[in-house]
Each structure stands twice: as C-alpha cells, then as structure tokens.
mmCIF file of C-alpha atoms in Angstrom:
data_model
loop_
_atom_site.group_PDB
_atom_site.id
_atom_site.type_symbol
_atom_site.label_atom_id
_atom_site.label_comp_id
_atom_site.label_asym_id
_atom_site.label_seq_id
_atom_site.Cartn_x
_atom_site.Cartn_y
_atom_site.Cartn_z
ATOM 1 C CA UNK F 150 -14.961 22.770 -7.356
ATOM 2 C CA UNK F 151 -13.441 20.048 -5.426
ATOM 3 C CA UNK F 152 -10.460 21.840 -3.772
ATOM 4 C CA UNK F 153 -12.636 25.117 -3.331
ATOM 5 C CA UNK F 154 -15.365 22.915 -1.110
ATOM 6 C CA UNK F 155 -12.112 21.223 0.641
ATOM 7 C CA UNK F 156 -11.078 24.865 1.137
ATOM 8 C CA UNK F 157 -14.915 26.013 2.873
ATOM 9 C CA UNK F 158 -14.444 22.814 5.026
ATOM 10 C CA UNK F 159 -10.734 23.440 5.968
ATOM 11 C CA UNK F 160 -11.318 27.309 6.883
ATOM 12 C CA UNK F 161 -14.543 25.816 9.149
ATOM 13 C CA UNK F 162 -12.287 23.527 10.716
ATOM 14 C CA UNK F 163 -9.438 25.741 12.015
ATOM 15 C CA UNK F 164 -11.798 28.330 12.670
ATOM 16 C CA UNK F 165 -13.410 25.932 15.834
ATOM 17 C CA UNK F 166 -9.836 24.292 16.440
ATOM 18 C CA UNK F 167 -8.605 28.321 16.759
ATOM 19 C CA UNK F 168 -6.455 28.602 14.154
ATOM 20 C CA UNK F 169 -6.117 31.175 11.288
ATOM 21 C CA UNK F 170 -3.740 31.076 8.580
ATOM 22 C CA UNK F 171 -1.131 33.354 10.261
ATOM 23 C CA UNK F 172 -0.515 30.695 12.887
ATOM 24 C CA UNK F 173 -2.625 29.981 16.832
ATOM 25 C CA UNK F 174 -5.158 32.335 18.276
ATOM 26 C CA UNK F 175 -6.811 32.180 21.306
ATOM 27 C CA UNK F 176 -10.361 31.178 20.602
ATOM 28 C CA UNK F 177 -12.061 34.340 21.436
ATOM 29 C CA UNK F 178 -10.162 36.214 18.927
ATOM 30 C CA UNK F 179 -10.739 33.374 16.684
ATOM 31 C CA UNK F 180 -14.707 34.307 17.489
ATOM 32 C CA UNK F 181 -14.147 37.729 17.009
ATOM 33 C CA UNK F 182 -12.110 36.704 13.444
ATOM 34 C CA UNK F 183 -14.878 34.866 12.350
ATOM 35 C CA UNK F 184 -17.739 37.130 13.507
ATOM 36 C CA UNK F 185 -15.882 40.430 11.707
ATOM 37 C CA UNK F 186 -15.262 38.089 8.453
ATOM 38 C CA UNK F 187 -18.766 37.147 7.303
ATOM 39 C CA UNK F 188 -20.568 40.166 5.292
ATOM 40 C CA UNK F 189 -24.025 41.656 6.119
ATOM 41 C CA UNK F 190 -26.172 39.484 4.595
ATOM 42 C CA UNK F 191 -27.552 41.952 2.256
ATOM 43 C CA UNK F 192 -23.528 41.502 0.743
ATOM 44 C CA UNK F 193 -23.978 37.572 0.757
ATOM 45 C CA UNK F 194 -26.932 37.666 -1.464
ATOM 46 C CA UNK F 195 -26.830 38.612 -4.949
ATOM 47 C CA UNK F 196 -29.016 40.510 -6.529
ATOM 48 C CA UNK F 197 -30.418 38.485 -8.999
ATOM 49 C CA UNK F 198 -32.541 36.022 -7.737
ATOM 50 C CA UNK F 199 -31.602 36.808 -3.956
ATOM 51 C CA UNK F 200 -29.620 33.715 -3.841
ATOM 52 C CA UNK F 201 -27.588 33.300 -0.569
ATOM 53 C CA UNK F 202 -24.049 32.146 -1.601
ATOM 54 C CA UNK F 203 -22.705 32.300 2.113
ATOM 55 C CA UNK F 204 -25.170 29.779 3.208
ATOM 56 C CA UNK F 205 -25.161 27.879 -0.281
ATOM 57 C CA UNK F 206 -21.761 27.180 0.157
ATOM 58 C CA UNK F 207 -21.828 26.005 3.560
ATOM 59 C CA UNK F 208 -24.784 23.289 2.681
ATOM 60 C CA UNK F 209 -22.367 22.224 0.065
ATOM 61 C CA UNK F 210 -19.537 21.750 2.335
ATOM 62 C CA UNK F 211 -21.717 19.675 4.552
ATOM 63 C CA UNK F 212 -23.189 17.549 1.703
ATOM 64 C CA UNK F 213 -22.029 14.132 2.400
ATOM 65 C CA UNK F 214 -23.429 12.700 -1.331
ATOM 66 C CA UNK F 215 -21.127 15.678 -2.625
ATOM 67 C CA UNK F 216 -17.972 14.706 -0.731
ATOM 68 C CA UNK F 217 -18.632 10.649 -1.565
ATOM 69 C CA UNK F 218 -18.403 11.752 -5.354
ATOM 70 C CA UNK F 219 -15.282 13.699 -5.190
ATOM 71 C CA UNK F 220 -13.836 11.056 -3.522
ATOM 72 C CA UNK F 221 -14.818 8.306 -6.028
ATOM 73 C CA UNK F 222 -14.406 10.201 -8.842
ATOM 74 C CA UNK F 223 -10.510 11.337 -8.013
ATOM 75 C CA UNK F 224 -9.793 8.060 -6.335
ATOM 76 C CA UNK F 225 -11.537 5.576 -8.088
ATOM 77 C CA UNK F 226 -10.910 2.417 -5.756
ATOM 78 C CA UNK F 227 -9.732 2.355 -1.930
ATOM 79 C CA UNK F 228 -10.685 -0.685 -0.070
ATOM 80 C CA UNK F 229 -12.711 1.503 2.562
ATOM 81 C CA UNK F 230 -15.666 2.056 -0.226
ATOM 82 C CA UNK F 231 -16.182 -1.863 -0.175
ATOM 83 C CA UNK F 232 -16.622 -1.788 3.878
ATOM 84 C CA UNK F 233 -20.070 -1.499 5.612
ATOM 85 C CA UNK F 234 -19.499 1.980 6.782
ATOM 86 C CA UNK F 235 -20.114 2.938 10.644
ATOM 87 C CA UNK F 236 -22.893 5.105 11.286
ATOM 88 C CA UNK F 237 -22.192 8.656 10.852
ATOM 89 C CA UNK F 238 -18.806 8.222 8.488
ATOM 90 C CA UNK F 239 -17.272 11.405 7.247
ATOM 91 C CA UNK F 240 -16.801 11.194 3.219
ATOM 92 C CA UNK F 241 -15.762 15.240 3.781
ATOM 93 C CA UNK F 242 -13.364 13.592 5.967
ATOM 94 C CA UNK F 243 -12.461 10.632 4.286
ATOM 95 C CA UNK F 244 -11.674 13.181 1.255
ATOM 96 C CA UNK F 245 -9.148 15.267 3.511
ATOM 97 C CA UNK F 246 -7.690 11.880 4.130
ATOM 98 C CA UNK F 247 -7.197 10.681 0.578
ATOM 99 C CA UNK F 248 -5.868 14.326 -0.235
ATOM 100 C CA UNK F 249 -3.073 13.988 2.771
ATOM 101 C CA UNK F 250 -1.929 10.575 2.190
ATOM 102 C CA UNK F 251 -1.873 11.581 -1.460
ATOM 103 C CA UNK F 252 0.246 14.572 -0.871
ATOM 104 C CA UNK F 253 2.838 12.249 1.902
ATOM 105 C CA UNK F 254 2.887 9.640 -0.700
ATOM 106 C CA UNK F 255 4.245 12.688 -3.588
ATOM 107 C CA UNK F 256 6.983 12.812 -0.885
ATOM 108 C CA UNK F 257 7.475 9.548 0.249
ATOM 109 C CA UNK F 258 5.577 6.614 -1.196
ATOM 110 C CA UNK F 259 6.363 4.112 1.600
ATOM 111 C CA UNK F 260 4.770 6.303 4.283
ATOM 112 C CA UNK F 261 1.972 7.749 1.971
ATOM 113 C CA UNK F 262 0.640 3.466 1.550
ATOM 114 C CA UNK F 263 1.468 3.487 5.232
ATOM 115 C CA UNK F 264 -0.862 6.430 6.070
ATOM 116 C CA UNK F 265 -3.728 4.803 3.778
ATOM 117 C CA UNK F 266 -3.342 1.691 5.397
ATOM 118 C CA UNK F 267 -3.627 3.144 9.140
ATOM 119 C CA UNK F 268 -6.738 5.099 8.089
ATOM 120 C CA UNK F 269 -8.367 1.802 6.908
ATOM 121 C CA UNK F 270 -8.528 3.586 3.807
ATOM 122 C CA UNK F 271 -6.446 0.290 2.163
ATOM 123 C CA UNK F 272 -6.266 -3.364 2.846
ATOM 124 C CA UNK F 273 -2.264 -4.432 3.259
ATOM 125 C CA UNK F 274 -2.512 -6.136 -0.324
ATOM 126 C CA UNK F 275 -0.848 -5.625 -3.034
ATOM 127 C CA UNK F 276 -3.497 -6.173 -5.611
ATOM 128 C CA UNK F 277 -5.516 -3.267 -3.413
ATOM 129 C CA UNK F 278 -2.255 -1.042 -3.842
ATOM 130 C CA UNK F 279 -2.346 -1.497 -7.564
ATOM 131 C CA UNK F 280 -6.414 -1.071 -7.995
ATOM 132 C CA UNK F 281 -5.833 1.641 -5.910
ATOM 133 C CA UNK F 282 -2.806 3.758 -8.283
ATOM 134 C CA UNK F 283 -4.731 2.265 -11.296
ATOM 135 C CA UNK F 284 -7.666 4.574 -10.249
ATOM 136 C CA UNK F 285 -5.473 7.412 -8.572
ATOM 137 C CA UNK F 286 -4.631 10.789 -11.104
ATOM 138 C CA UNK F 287 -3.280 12.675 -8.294
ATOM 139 C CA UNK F 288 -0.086 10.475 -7.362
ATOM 140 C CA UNK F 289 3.503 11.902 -8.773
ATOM 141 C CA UNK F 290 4.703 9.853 -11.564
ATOM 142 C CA UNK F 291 8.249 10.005 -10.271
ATOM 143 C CA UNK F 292 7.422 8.973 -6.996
ATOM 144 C CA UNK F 293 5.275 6.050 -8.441
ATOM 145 C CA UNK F 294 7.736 4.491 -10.393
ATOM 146 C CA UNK F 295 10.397 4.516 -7.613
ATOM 147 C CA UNK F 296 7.847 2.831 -5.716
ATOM 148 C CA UNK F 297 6.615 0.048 -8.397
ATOM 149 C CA UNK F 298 10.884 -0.092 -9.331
ATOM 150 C CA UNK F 299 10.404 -1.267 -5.148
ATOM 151 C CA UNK F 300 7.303 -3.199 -5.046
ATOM 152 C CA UNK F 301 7.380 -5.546 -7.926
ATOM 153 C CA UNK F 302 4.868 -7.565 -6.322
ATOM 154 C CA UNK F 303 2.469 -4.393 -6.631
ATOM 155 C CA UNK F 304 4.111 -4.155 -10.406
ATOM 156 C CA UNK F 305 2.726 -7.484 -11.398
ATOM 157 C CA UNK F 306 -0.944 -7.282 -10.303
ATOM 158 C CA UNK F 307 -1.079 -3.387 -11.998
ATOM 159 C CA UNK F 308 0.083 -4.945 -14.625
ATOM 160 C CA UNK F 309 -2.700 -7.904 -14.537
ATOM 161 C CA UNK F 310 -5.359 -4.706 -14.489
ATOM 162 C CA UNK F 311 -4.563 -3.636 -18.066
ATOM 163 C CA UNK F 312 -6.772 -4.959 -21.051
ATOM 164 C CA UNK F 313 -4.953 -4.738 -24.734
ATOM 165 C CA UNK F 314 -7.397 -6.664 -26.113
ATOM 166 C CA UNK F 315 -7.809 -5.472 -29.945
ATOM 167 C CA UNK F 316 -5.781 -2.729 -29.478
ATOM 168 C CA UNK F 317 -3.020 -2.174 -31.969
ATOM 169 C CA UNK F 318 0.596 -2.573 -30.627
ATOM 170 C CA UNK F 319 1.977 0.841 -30.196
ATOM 171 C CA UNK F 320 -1.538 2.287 -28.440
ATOM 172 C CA UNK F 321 -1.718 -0.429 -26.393
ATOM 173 C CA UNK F 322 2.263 0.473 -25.177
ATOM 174 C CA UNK F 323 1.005 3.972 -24.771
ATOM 175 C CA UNK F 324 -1.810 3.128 -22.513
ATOM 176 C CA UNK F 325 0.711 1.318 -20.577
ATOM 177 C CA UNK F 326 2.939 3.677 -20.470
ATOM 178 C CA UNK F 327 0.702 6.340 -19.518
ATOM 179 C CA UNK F 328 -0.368 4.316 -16.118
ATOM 180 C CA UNK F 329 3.425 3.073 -15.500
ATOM 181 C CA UNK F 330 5.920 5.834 -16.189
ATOM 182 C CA UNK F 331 9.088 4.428 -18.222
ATOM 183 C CA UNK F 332 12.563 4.991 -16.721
ATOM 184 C CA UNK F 333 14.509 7.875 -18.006
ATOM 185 C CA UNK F 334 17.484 5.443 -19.082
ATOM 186 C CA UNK F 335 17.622 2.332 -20.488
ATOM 187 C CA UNK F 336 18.134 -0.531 -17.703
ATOM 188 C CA UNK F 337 16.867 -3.701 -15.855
ATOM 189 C CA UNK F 338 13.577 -2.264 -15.098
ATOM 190 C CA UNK F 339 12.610 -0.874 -18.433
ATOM 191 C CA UNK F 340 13.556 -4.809 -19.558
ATOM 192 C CA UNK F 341 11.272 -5.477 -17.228
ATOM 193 C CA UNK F 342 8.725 -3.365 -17.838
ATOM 194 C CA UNK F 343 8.853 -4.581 -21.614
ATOM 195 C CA UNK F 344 8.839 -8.059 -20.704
ATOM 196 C CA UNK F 345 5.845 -7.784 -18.347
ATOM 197 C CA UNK F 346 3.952 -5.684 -21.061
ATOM 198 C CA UNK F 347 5.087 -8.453 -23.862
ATOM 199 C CA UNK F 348 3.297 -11.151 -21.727
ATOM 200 C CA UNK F 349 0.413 -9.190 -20.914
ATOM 201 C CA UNK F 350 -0.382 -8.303 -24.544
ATOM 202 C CA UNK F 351 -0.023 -11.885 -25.698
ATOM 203 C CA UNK F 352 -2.877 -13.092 -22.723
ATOM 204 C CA UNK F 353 -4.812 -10.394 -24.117
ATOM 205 C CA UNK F 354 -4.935 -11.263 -27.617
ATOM 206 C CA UNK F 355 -4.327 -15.382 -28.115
ATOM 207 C CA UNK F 356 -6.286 -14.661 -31.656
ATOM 208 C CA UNK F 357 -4.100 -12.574 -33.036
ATOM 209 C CA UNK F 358 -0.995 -13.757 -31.753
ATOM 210 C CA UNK F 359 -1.643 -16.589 -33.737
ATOM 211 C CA UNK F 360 -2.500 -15.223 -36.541
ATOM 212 C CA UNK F 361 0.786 -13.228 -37.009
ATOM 213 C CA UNK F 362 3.250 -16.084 -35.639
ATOM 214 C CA UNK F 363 3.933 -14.170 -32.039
ATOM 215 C CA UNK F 364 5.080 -14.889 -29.208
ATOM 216 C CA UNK F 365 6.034 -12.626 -25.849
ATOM 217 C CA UNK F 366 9.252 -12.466 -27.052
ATOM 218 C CA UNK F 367 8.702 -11.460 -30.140
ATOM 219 C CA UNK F 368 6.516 -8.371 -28.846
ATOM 220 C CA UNK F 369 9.612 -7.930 -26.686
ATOM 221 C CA UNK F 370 11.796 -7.352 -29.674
ATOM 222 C CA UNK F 371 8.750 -4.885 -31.292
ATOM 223 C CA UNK F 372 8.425 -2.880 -28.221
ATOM 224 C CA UNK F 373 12.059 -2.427 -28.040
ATOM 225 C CA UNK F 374 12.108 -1.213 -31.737
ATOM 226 C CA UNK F 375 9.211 0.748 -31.304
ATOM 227 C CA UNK F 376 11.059 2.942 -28.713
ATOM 228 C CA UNK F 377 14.299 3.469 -30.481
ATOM 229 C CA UNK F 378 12.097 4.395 -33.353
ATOM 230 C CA UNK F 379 10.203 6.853 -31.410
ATOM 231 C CA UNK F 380 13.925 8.002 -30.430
ATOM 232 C CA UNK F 381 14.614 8.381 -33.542
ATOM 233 C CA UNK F 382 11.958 10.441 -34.874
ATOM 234 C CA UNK F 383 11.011 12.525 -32.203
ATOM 235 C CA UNK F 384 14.582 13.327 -31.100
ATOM 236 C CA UNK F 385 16.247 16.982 -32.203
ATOM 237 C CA UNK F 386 19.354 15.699 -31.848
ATOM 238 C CA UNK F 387 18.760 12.998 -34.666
ATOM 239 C CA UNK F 388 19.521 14.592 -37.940
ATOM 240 C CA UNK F 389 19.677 11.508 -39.806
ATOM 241 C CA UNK F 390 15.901 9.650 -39.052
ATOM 242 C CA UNK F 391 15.467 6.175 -39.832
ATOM 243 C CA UNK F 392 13.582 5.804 -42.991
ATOM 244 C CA UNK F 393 10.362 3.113 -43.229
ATOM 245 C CA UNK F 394 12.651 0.820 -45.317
ATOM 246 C CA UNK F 395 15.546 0.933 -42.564
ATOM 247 C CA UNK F 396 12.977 0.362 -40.186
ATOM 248 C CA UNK F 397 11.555 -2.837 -41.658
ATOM 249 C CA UNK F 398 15.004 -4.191 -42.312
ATOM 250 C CA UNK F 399 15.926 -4.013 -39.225
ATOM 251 C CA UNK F 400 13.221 -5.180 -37.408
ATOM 252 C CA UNK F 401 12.473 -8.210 -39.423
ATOM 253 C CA UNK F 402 16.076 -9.086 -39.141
ATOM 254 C CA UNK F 403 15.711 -9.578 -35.103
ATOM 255 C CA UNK F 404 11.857 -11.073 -35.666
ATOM 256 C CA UNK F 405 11.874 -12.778 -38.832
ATOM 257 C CA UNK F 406 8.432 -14.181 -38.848
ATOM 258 C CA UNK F 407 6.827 -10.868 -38.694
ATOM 259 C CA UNK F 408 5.336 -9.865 -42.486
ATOM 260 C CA UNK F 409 6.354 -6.559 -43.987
ATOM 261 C CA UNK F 410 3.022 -5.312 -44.082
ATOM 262 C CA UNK F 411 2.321 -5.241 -40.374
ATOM 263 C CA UNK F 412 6.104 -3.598 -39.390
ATOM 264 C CA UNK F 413 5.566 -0.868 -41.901
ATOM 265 C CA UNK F 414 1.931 -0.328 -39.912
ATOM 266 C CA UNK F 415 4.226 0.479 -36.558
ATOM 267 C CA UNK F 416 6.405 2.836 -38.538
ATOM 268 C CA UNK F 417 3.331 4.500 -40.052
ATOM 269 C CA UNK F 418 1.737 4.490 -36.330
ATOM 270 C CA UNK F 419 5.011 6.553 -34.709
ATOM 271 C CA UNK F 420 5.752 8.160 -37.957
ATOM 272 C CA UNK F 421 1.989 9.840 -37.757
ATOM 273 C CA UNK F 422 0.920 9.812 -33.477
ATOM 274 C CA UNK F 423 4.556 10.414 -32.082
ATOM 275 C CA UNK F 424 6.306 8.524 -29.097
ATOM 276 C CA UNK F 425 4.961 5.528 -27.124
ATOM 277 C CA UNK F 426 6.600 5.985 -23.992
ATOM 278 C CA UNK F 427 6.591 10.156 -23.902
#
C-alpha cells in the first residue's frame, strides 16, 4: 500500500516538474500526456457502488495522517518526529526522504546518515543513529554491519537498546543477532560482538546471574559454544554432529561452575529451534 501511494505521489510529481518515465518533455506534451492518460470517468468508477478510484486514490496520496503512519510505522524513530514541526510540513515528503536516504545508505552508509542528517531528519548523535537502525527494517544488513564494524560508538548505545531480561540464553542471542548481523568469519568483531552481548545479558538479568554462578565471561564462553554448536548441527558438511554428552563435556570443561542441567537446556534449545546467529 505504502510504495503504491509513494508511486501516485511520484507520477504527480514528475508529471508538474515535466518528466515521464522515458526521460524530459516539454511541459505541454507533459499536459497533453497527462490529459490523454486519465480514463472517462465512466472507466474510473466501478460499477458497484459507483466508487471513484481515480479520485480515491488521489485523496489518499494527499492524506497527510496516511503518510505520518507509513513513516512511523517503517521507521520507527528519526529525531525529526520529536521536533515542533513548521507549519505546513510534508510527511508525503518526509516519507520520500526516509525512502532515499534509505536506499543511499543500502549503497553507502556514511552518506545515507549524512543525507538524514542534512534533511534534519537525525540529530548528529550516536544514540539517535542507533534508535534510529533499531527501528529501521528497510536498511541492508550487509551494509549495516560494515557500518556498526565502523562506528563502534553507534555499536555500544544499539547495544544499550536491547532488553534480555528473562529471556533464555540462546533466544536472547537470536534477538541480538537478528538486529546486529554476525560476521561471516570468525574475527575481532564477532569477539566483540560476543563480549558486548555477554555484558549486556548479565545487566539484564543480575537475578539470575546469581543464581547460576555467572559472570560476562562466562556467557562469553556459552555464546561461543552455542555457535560452534549451531555449526555443528546445522552444517551439511558435518557428518559427525556433536552429541548432548560431548556437548556438556566440553562446555563445562571451559565454564566449570555451570550445572549439567542448564548446558543440556542449550543443547536441547539448538538441537530443537536451529542456529542463533543464522
């Protein structure tokens, strides 16, 4: 619905700048376009009901309460919607902004902040950055973690926005994984990724981190095992999988204070849901 109203708007807009889709036109043919393309109105309206879907759709482009929800709803947070607005603000425009800088930033990150930023669509911040790609669906993943691999400073307040509380220890590394894409190869910045995650888990659940004898760096060591395990299991090439015994052995020989119980729980978790970082 979104991209077919951006569509209405965008054909209304070259239309009076004199464009068409086969390149410039001078605007008298552009008239003469435009006249010759809209139907006799006896076509625009269906029969049922006599609805007109010409003129329907053309309220609809211009429906500023329409445009503020598409915006908000596929970018969540930009530091504009926090601003007292000037009088007569565009949200149909504001959306052809957000959909451009989204689209430069799938190409280039740096420039596609720097295009947010010029539109006073962001505040030069890097906790606004990270509210803003917490809330954002429409930025490339690839692109993303190039730019968070860049911007560690953005890393560590995205980071900040995640809440693990009472969420079990493999869901709560796909969550994270799912907003913060994990490197194709192991390397510094999956260790730091880990390490990051490992702190941020522990602030989020004191309780239970003292109830089962953790600390960060003892997640650290889980989180690493729970990735070689999904390796393991969900790899083709593996013909040999780790069993739930190896598994425990293993673990609890690089985290000794961890009970059985709860590292045969992670095995059970991979074993049955499938990788934590895919």
């Amino acid at each position: 619905m979104g991209q077919g109203l951006w569509r209405v708007a965008r054909n209304q807009q070259l239309q009076q700048e004199g464009y068409s889709e086969q390149g410039y036109l001078s605007r008298e043919q552009s008239r003469r376009m435009a006249a010759s393309s809209i139907p006799n109105t006896s076509h625009r309206k269906q029969v049922q009901g006599g609805i007109d879907i010409y003129h329907l759709l053309k309220d609809l482009a211009n429906d500023e309460l329409l445009w503020q929800g598409l915006c908000k709803s596929t970018w969540g947070h930009c530091s504009i919607y926090n601003k007292n607005l000037p009088l007569g603000f565009s949200f149909r425009k504001l959306y052809m902004q957000l959909d451009e800088g989204s689209l430069t930033f799938n190409a280039n990150p740096d420039e596609g902040v720097n295009y947010f930023m010029s539109k006073g669509i962001l505040d030069d911040s890097p906790k606004e950055i990270a509210k803003f790609i917490f809330c954002t669906r429409t930025l490339n993943w690839k692109k993303l973690r190039i730019y968070l691999d860049e911007r560690r400073d953005v890393l560590d307040d995205l980071v900040t926005l995640h809440n693990f509380r009472n969420q079990f220890l493999p869901n709560a590394l796909r969550e994270f994984f799912r907003h913060i894409h994990a490197p194709e190869e192991r390397g510094e910045y999956l260790e730091t990724l880990i390490t990051k995650f490992s702190h941020r888990f522990c602030a989020c659940n004191p309780d239970l981190m003292r109830e089962l004898g953790l600390s960060p760096d003892a997640v650290y060591v889980l989180c690493y095992s729970l990735i070689l395990l999904s390796i393991d299991l969900t790899s083709p090439h593996v013909k040999n999988k780790m069993s739930k015994r190896e598994f425990i052995r293993n673990t609890r020989r690089a985290a000794q204070n961890i009970s059985e119980d709860f590292v045969g729980h992670l095995y059970d978790n991979i074993y049955l849901i499938g990788h934590v970082a895919a």
